[in-house]
JSON list of C-alpha atoms in Angstrom, two decimals:
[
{"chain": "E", "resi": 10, "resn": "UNK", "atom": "CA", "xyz": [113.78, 92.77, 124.45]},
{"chain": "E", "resi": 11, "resn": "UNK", "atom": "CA", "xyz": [110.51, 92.62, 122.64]},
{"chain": "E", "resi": 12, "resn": "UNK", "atom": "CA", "xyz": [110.55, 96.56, 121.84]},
{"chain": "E", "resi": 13, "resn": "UNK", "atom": "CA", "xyz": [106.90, 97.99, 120.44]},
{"chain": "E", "resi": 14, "resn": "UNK", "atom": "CA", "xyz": [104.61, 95.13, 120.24]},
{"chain": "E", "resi": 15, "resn": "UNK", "atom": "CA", "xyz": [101.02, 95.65, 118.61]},
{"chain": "E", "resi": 16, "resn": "UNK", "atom": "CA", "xyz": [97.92, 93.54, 118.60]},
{"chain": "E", "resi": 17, "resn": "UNK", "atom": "CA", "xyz": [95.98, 92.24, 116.25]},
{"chain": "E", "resi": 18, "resn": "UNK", "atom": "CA", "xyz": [98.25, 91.28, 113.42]},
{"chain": "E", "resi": 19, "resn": "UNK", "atom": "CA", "xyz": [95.23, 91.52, 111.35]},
{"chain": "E", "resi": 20, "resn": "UNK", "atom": "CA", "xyz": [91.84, 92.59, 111.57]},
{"chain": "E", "resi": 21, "resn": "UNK", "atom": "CA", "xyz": [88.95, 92.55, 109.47]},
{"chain": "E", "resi": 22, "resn": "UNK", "atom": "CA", "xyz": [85.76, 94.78, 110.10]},
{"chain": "E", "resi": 23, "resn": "UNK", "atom": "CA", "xyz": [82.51, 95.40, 108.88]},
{"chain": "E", "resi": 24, "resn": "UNK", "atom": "CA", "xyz": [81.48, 99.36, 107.75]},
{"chain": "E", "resi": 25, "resn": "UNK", "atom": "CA", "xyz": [79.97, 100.72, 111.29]},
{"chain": "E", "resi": 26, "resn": "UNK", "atom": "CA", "xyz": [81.81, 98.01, 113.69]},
{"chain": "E", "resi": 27, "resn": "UNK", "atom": "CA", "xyz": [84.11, 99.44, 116.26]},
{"chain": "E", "resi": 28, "resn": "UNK", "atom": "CA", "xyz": [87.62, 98.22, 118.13]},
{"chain": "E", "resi": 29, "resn": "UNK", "atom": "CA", "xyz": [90.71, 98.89, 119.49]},
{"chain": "E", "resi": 30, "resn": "UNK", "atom": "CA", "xyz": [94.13, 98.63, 118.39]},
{"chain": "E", "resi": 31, "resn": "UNK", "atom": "CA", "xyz": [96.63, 97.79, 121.21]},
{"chain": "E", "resi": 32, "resn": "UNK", "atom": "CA", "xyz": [100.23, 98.87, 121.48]},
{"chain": "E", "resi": 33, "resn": "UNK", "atom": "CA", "xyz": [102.73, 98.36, 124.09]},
{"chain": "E", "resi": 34, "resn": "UNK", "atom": "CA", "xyz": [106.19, 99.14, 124.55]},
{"chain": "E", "resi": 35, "resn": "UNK", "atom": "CA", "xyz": [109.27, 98.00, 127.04]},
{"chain": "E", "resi": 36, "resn": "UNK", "atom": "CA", "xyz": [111.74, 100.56, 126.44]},
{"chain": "E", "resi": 37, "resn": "UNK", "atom": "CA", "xyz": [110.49, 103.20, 129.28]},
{"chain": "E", "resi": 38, "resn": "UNK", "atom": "CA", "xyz": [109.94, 105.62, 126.35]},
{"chain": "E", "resi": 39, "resn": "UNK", "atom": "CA", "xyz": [108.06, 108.81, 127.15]},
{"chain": "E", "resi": 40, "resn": "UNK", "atom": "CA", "xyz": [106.34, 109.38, 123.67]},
{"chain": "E", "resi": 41, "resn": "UNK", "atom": "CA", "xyz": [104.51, 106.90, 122.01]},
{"chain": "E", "resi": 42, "resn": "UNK", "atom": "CA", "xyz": [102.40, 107.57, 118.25]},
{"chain": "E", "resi": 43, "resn": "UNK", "atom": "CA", "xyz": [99.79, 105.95, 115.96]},
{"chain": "E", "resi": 44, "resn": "UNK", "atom": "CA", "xyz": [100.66, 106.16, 112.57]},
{"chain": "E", "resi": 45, "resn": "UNK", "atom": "CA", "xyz": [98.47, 104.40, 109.08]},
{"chain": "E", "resi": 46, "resn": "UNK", "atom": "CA", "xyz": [100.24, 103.71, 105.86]},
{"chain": "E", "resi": 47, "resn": "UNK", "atom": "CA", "xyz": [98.77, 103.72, 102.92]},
{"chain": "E", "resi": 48, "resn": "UNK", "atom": "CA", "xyz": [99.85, 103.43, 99.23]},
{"chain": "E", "resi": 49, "resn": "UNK", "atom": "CA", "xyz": [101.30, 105.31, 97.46]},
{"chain": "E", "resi": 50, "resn": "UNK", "atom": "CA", "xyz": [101.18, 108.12, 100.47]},
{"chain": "E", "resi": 51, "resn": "UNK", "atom": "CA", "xyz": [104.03, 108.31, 103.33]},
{"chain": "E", "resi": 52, "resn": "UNK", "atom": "CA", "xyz": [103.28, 107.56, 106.95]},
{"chain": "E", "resi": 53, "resn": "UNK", "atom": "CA", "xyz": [100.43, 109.38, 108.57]},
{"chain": "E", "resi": 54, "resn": "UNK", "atom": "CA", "xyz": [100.63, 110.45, 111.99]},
{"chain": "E", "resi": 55, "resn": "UNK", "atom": "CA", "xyz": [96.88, 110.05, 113.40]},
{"chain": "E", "resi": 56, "resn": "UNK", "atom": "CA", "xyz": [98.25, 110.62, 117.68]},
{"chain": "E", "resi": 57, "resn": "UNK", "atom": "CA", "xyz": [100.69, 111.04, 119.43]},
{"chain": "E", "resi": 58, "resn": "UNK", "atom": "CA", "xyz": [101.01, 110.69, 123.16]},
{"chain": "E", "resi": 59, "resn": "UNK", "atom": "CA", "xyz": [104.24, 112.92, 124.54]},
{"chain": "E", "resi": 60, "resn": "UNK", "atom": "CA", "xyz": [104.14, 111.33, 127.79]},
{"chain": "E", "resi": 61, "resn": "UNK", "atom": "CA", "xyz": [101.94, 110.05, 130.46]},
{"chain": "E", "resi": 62, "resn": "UNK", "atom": "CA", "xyz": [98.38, 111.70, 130.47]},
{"chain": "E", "resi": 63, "resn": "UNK", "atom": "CA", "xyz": [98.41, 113.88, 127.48]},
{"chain": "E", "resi": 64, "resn": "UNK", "atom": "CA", "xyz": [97.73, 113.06, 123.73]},
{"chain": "E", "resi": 65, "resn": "UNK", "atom": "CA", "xyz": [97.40, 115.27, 121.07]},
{"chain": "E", "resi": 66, "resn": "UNK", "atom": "CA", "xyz": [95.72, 115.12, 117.15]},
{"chain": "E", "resi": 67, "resn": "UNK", "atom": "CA", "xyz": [98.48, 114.45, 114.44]},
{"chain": "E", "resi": 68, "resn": "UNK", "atom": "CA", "xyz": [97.68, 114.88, 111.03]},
{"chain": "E", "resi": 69, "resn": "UNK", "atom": "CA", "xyz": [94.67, 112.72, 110.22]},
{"chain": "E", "resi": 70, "resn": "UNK", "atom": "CA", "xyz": [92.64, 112.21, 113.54]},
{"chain": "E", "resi": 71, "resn": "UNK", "atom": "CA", "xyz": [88.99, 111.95, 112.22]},
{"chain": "E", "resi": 72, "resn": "UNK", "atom": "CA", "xyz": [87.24, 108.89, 113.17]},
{"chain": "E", "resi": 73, "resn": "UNK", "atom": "CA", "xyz": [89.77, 108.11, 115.93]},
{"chain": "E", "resi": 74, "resn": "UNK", "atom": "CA", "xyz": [90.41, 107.87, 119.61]},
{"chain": "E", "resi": 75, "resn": "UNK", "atom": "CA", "xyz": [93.31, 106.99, 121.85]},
{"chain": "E", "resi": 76, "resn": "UNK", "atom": "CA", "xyz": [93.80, 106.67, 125.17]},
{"chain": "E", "resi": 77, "resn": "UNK", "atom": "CA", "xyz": [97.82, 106.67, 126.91]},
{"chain": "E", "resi": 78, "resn": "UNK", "atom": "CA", "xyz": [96.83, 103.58, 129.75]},
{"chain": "E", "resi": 79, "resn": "UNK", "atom": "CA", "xyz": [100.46, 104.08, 131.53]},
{"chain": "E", "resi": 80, "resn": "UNK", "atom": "CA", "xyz": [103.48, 104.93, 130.16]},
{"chain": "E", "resi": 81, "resn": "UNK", "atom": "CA", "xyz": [103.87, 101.62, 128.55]},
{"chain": "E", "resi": 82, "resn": "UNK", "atom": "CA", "xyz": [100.22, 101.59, 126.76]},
{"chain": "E", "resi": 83, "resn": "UNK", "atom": "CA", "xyz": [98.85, 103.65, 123.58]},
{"chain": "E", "resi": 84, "resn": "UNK", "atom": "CA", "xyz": [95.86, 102.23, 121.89]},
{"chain": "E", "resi": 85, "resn": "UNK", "atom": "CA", "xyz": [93.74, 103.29, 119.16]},
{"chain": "E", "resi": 86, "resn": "UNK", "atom": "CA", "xyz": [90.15, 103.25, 118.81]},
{"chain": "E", "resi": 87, "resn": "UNK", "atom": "CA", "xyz": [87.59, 103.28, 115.89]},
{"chain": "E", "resi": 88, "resn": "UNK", "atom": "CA", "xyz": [84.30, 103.91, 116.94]},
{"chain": "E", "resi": 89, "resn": "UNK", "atom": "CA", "xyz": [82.46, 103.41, 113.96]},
{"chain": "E", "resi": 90, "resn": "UNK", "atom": "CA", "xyz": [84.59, 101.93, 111.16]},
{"chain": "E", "resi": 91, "resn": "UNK", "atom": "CA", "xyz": [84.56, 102.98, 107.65]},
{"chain": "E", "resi": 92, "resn": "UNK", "atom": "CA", "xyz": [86.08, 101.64, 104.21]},
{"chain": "E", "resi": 93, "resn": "UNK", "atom": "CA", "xyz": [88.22, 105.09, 104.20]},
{"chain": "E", "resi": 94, "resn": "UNK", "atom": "CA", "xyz": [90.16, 103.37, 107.34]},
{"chain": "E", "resi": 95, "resn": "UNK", "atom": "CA", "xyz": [91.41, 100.12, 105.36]},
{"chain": "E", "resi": 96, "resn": "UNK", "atom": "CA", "xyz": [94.83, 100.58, 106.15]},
{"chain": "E", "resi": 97, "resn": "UNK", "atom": "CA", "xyz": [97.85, 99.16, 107.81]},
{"chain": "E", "resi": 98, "resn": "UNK", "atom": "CA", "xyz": [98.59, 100.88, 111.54]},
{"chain": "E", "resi": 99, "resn": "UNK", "atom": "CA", "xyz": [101.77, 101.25, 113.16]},
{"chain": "E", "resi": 100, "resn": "UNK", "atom": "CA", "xyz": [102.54, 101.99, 116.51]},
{"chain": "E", "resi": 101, "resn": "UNK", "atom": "CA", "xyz": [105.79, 103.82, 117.49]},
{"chain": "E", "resi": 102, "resn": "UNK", "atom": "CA", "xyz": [107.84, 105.00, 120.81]},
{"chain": "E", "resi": 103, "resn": "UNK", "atom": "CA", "xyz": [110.91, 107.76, 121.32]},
{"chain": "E", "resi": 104, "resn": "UNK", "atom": "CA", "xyz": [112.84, 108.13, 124.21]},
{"chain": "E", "resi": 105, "resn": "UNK", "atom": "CA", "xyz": [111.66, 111.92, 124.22]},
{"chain": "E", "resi": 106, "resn": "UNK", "atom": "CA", "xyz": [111.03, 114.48, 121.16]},
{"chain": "E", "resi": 107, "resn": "UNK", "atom": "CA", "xyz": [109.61, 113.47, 117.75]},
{"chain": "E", "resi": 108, "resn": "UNK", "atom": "CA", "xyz": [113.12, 114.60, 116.32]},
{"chain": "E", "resi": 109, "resn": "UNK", "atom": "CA", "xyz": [114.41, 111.46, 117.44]},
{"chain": "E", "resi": 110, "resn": "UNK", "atom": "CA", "xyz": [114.63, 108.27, 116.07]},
{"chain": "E", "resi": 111, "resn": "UNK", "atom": "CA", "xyz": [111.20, 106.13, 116.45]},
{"chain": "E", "resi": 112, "resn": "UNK", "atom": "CA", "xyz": [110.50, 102.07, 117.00]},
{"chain": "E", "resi": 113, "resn": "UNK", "atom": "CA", "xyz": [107.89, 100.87, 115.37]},
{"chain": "E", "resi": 114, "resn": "UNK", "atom": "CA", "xyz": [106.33, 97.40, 115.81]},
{"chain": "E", "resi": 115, "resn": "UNK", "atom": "CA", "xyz": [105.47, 95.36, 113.45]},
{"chain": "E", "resi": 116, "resn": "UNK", "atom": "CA", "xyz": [101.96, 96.78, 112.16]},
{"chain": "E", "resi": 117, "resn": "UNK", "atom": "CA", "xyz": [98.18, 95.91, 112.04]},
{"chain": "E", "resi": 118, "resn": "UNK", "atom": "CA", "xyz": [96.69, 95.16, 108.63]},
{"chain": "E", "resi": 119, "resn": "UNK", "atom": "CA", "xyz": [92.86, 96.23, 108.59]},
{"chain": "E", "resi": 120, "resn": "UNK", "atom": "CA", "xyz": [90.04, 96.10, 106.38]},
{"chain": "E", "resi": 121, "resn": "UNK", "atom": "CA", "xyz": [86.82, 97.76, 106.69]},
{"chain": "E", "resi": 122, "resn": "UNK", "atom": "CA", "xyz": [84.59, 96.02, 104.40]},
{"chain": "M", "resi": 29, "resn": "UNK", "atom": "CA", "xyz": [104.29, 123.34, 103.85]},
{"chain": "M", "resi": 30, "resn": "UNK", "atom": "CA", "xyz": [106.89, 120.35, 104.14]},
{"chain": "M", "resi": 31, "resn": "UNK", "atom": "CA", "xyz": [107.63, 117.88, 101.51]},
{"chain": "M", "resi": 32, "resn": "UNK", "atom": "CA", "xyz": [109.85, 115.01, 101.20]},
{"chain": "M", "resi": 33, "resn": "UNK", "atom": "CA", "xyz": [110.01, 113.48, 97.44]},
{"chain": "M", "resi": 34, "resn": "UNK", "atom": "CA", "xyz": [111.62, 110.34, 96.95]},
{"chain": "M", "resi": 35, "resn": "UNK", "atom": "CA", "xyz": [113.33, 109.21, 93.55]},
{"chain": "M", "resi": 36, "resn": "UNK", "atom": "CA", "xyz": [113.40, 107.09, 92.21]},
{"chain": "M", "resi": 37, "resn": "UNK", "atom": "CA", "xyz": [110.06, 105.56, 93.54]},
{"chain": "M", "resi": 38, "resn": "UNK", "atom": "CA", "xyz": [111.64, 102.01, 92.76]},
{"chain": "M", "resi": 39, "resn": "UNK", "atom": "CA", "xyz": [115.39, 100.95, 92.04]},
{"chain": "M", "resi": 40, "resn": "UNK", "atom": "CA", "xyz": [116.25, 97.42, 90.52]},
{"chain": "M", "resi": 41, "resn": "UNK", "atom": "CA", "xyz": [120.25, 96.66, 90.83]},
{"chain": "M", "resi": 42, "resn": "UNK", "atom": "CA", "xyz": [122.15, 93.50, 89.89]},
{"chain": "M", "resi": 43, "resn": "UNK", "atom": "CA", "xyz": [124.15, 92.50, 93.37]},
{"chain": "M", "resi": 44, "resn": "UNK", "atom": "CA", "xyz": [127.42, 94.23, 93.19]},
{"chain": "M", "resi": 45, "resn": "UNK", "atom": "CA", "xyz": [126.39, 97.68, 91.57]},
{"chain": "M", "resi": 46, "resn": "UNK", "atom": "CA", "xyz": [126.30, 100.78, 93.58]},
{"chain": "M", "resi": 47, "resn": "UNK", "atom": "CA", "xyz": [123.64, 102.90, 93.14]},
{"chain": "M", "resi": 48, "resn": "UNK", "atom": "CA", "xyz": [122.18, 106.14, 95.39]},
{"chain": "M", "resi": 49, "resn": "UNK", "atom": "CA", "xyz": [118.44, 107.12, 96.56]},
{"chain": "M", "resi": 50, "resn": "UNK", "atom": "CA", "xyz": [118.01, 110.74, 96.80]},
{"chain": "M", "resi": 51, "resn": "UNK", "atom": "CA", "xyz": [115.43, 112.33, 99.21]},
{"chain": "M", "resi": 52, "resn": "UNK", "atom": "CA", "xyz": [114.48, 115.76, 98.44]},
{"chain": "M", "resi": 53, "resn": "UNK", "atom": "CA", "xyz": [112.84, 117.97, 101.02]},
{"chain": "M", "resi": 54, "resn": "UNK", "atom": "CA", "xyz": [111.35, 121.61, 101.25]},
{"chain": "M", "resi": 55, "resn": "UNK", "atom": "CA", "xyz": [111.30, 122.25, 105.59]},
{"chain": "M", "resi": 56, "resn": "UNK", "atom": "CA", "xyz": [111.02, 124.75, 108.07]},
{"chain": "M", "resi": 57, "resn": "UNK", "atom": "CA", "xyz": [113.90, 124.65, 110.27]},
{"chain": "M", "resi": 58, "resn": "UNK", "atom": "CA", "xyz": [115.68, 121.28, 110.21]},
{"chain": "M", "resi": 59, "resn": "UNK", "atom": "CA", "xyz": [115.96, 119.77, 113.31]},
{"chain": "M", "resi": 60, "resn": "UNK", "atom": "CA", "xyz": [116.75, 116.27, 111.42]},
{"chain": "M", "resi": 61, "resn": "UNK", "atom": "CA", "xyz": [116.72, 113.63, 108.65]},
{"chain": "M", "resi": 62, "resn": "UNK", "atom": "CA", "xyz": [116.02, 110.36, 108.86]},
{"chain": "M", "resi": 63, "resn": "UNK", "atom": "CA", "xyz": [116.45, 107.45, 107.33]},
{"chain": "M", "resi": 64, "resn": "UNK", "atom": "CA", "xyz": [114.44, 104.02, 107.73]},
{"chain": "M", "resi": 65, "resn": "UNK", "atom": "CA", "xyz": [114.20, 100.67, 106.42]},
{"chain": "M", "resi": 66, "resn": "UNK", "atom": "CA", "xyz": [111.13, 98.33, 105.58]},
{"chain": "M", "resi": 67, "resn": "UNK", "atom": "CA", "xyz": [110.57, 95.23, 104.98]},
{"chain": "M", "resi": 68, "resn": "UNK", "atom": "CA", "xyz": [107.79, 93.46, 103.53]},
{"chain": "M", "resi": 69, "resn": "UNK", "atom": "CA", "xyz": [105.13, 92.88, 106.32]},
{"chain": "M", "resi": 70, "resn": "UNK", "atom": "CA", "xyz": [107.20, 94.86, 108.89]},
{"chain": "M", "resi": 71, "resn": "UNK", "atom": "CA", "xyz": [107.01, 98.25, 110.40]},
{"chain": "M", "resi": 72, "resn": "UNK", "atom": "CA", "xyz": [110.48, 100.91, 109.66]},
{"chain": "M", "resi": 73, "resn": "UNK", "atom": "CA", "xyz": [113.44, 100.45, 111.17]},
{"chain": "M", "resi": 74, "resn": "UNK", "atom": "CA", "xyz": [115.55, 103.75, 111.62]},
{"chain": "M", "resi": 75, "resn": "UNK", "atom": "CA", "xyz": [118.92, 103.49, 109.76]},
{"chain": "M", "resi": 76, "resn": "UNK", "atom": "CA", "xyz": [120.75, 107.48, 110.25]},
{"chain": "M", "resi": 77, "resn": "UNK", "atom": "CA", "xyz": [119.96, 110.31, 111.55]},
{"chain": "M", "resi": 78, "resn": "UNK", "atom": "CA", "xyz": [121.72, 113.61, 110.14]},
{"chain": "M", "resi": 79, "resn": "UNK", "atom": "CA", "xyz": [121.27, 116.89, 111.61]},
{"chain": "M", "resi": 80, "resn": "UNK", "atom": "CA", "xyz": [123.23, 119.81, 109.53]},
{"chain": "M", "resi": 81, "resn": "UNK", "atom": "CA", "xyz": [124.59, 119.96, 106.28]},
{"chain": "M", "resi": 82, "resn": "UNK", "atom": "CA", "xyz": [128.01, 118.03, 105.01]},
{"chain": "M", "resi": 83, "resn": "UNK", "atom": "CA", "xyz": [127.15, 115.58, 107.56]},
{"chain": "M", "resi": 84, "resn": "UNK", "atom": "CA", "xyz": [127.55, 111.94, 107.00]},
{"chain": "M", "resi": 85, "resn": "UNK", "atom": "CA", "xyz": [126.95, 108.69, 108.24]},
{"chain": "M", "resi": 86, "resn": "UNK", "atom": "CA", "xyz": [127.80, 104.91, 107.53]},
{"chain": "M", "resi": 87, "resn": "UNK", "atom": "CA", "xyz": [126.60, 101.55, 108.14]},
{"chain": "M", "resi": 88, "resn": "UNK", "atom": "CA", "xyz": [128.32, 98.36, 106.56]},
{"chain": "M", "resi": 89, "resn": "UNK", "atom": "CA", "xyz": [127.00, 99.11, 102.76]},
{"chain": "M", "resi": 90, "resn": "UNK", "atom": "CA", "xyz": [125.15, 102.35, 103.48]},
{"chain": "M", "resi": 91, "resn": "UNK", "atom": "CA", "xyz": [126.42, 106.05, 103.48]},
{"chain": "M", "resi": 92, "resn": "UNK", "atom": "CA", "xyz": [123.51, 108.58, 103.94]},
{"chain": "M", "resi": 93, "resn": "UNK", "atom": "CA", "xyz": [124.93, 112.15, 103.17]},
{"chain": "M", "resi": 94, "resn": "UNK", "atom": "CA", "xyz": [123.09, 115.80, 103.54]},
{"chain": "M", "resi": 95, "resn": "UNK", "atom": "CA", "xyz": [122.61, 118.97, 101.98]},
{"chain": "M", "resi": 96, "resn": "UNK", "atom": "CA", "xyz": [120.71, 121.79, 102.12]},
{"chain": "M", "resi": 97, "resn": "UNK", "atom": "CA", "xyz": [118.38, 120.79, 100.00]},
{"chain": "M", "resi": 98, "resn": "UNK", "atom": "CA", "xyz": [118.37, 116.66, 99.51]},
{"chain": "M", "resi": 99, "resn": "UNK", "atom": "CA", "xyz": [119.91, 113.99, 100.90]},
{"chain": "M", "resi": 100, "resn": "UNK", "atom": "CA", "xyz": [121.24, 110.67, 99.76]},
{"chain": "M", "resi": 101, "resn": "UNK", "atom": "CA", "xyz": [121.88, 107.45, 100.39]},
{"chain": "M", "resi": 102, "resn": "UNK", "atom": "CA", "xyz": [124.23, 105.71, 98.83]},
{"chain": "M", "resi": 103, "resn": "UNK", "atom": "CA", "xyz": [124.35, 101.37, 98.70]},
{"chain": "M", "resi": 104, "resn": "UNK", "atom": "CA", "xyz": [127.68, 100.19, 97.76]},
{"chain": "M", "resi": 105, "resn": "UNK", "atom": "CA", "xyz": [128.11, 97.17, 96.56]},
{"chain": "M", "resi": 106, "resn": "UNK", "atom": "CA", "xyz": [124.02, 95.58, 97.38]},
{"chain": "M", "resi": 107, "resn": "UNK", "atom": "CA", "xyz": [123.60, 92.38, 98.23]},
{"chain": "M", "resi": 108, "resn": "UNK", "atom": "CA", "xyz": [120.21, 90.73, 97.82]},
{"chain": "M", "resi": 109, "resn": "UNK", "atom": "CA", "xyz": [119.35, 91.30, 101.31]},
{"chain": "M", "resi": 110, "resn": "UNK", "atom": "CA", "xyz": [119.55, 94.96, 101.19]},
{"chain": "M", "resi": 111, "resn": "UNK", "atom": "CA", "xyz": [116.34, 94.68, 99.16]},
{"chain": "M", "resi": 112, "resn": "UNK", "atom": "CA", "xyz": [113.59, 96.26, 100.81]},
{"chain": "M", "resi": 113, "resn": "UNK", "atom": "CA", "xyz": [111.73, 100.12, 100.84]},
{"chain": "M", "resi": 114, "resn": "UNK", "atom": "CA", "xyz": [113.55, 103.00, 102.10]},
{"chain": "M", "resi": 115, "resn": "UNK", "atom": "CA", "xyz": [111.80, 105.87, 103.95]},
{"chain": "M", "resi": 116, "resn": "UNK", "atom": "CA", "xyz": [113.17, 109.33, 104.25]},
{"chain": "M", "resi": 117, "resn": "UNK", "atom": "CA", "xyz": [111.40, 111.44, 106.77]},
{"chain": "M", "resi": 118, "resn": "UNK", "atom": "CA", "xyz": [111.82, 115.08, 107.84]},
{"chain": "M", "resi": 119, "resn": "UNK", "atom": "CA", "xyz": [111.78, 116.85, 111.11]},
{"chain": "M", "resi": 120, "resn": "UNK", "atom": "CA", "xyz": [110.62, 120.67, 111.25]},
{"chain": "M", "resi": 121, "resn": "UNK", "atom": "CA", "xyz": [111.63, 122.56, 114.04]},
{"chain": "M", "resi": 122, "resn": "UNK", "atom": "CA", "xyz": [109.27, 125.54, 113.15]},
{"chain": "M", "resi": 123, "resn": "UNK", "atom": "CA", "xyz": [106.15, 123.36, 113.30]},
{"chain": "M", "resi": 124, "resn": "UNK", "atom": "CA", "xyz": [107.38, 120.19, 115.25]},
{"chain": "M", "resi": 125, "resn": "UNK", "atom": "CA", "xyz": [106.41, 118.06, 112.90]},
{"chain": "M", "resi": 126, "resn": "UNK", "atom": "CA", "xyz": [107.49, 114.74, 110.95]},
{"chain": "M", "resi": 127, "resn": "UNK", "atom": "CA", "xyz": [106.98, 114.47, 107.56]},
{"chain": "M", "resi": 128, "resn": "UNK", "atom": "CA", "xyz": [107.48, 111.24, 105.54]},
{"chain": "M", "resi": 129, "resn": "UNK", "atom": "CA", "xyz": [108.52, 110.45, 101.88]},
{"chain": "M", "resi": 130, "resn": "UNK", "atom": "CA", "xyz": [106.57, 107.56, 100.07]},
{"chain": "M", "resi": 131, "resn": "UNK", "atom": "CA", "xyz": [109.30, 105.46, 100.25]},
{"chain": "M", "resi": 132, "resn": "UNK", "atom": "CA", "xyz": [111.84, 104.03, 97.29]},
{"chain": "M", "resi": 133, "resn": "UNK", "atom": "CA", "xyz": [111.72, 99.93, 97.02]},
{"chain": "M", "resi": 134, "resn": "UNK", "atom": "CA", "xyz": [114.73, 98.33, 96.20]},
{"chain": "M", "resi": 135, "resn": "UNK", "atom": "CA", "xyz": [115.24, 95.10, 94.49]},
{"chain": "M", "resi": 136, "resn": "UNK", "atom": "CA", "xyz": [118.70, 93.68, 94.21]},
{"chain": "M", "resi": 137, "resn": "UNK", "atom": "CA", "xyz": [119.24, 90.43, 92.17]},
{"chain": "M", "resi": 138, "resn": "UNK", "atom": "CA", "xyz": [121.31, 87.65, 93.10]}
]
């Protein structure tokens, strides 16, 4: 069972250069999130998808977009990166509400340079 | 606003010595606290969940206990491979929202 599985591993970007983080996950979880983590601060919630077809801003969405492919897909987009988003992303999945326990995969390392 | 403080922010123990990390945390309405551990390079894994006050919960070397006001987890005994950051995060019922701590790294020597 391969869980929440998120691509690239790492990624490095020039200021102004756009992509997309993918995440998927096998678990037939309704809600899926985008978190960053950076140092020193906790985990950030940028969106969160509570199921199929919706998504909704989290704490820190500037600069992002995210689009919920199926129930199995969340990704993340940066349009136009900047050195602010140098962080490391996680993606996450619950079976329902965000008071219960998340997966995580295993994270996306970027620089914006 | 919610807040979850972690303390210390990083814990060194010889293998063998029991030790606790406390998570403190101001919320509106707990609907839950949670526990997770990190690894280097790795996203959180979730550890406990505890809901209401007085409750507890094990797991092999870990006890994670609640109060109205903190919660802590206690390591019995560490081993080396228990080494890793621990991440307290918060639930609010009020507000629906998560909130997490920074995180306390561990480092237990063989």
């Amino acid at each position: 069972n391969a869980g929440v599985t998120q691509t690239p591993k790492f990624q490095v970007l020039k200021t102004g250069q756009s992509m997309t983080l993918q995440c998927a996950q096998d678990m037939n979880h309704n809600s899926m999130y985008w978190y960053r983590q950076d140092p020193g601060m906790g985990l950030r919630l940028i969106y969160y998808s509570a199921s199929e077809g919706t998504t909704d801003k989290g704490e820190v969405p500037n600069g992002y977009n995210v689009s919920r492919l199926n129930k199995r897909e969340f990704s993340l987009r940066l349009e136009s990166a900047a050195p602010s988003q140098t962080s490391v992303y996680f993606c996450a999945s619950s079976g329902g509400q965000m008071n219960e326990k998340l997966f995580f995969g295993s994270g996306t390392q970027l620089s914006v340079l | 606003e919610d807040q979850v403080t972690q303390s210390p922010e990083a814990l060194r123990l010889q293998e063998g010595e029991s030790s606790s990390l406390n998570c403190s945390y101001t919320v509106s309405g707990l609907r839950g606290l949670f526990w997770y551990r990190q690894d280097p390079g790795k996203g959180p894994e979730f550890l406990f969940t505890l809901y209401s006050a007085g409750e507890e919960k094990e797991k092999e070397r870990l006890k994670a206990t609640l109060t109205k006001k903190e919660s802590f987890l206690h390591i019995t005994a560490p081993k080396p491979e228990d080494s890793a950051t621990y991440l307290c995060a918060v639930y609010s019922g009020a507000n629906s929202k998560l909130t997490f701590g920074k995180g306390i790294t561990l480092s237990v020597r063989p």
